[in-house]
XYZ file of C-alpha atoms in Angstrom:
107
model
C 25.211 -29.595 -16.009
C 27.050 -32.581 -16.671
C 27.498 -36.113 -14.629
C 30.670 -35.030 -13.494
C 30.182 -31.700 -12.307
C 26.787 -33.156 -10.505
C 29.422 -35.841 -8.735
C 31.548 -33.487 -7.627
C 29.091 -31.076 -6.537
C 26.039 -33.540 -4.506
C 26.379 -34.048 -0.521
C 24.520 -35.203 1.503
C 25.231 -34.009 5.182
C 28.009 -32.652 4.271
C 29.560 -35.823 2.932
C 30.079 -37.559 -0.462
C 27.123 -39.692 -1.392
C 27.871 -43.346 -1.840
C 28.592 -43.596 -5.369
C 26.076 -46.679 -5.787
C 23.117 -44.349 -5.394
C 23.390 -42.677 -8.101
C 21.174 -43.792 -11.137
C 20.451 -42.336 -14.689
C 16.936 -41.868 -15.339
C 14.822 -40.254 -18.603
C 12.922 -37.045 -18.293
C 9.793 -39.008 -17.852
C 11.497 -41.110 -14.725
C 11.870 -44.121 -16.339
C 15.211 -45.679 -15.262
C 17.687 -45.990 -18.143
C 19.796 -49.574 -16.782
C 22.458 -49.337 -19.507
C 23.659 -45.726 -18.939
C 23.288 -46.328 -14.697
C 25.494 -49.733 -15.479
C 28.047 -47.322 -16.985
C 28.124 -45.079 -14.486
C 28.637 -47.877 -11.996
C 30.983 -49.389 -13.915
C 33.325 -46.011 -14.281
C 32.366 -45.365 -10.376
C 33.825 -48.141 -9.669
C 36.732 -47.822 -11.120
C 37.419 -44.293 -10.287
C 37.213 -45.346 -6.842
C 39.538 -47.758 -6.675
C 42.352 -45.365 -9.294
C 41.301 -41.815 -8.995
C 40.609 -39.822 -6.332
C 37.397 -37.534 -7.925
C 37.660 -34.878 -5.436
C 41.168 -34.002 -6.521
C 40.516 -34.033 -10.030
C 38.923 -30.377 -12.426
C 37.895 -32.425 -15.461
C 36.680 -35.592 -16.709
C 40.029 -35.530 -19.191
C 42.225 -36.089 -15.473
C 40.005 -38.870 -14.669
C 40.357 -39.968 -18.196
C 44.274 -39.279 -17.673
C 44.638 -40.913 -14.621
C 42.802 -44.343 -15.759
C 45.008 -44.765 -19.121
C 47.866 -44.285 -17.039
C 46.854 -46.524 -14.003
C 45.116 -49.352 -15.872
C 45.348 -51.215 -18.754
C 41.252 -50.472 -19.584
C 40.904 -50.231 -23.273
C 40.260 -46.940 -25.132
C 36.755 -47.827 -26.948
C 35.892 -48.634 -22.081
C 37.518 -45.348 -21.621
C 35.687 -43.507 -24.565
C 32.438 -45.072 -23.225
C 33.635 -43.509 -19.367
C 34.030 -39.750 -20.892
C 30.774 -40.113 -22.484
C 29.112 -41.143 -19.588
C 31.047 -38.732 -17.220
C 30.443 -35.334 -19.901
C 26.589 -36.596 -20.603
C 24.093 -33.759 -19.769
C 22.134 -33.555 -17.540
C 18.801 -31.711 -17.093
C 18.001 -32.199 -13.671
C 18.643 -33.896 -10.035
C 15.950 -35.357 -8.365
C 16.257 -37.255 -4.791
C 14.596 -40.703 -4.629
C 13.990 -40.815 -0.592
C 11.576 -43.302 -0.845
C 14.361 -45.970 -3.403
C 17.022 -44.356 -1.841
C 18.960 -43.068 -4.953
C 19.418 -39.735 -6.775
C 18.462 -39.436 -9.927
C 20.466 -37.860 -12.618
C 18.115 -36.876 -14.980
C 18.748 -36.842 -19.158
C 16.455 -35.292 -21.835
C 17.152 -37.125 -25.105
C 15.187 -33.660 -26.359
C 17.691 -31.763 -25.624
């Protein structure tokens, strides 16, 4: 699974989950800051430009940014990385209030 698919796919109560909870983490749960400061980062702006729900790929997102800001490409190659890295697993922080996406640099 990718970080896109796992945005478009996670509710919780039937609802979106605030984008700010989610966090990139290594297999062995340590937090990784600079790929969750991507994510943020590309969150953020795909919440202000893009609506994700009406969007199939990360390439529309992609799309939609270059035509709707003037971001860079090397920003924009950084937000398709981030938005087609793999993921291995999910797991729901209750306790810090976050949801883990999970990478495996061993895969």
């Amino acid at each position: 699974m990718l970080v896109y698919t796992a945005l478009q796919l996670l509710q919780v109560e039937h609802s979106a989950v605030p984008r700010q909870q989610f966090v990139i983490t290594e297999a062995d749960g340590k937090p990784n800051s600079y790929l969750t400061e991507l994510l943020q980062d590309c969150l953020s702006k795909i919440d202000i430009f893009v609506n994700l729900g009406d969007t199939h790929s990360v390439s529309d997102i992609i799309n939609e940014l270059t035509r709707l800001t003037p971001l860079p490409d090397d920003v924009l190659d950084e937000y398709h990385k981030i938005l087609t890295q793999p993921i291995s697993s999910v797991n729901v922080a209750f306790h810090k209030q976050v949801i883990e996406l999970v990478i495996d640099r061993n895969n």
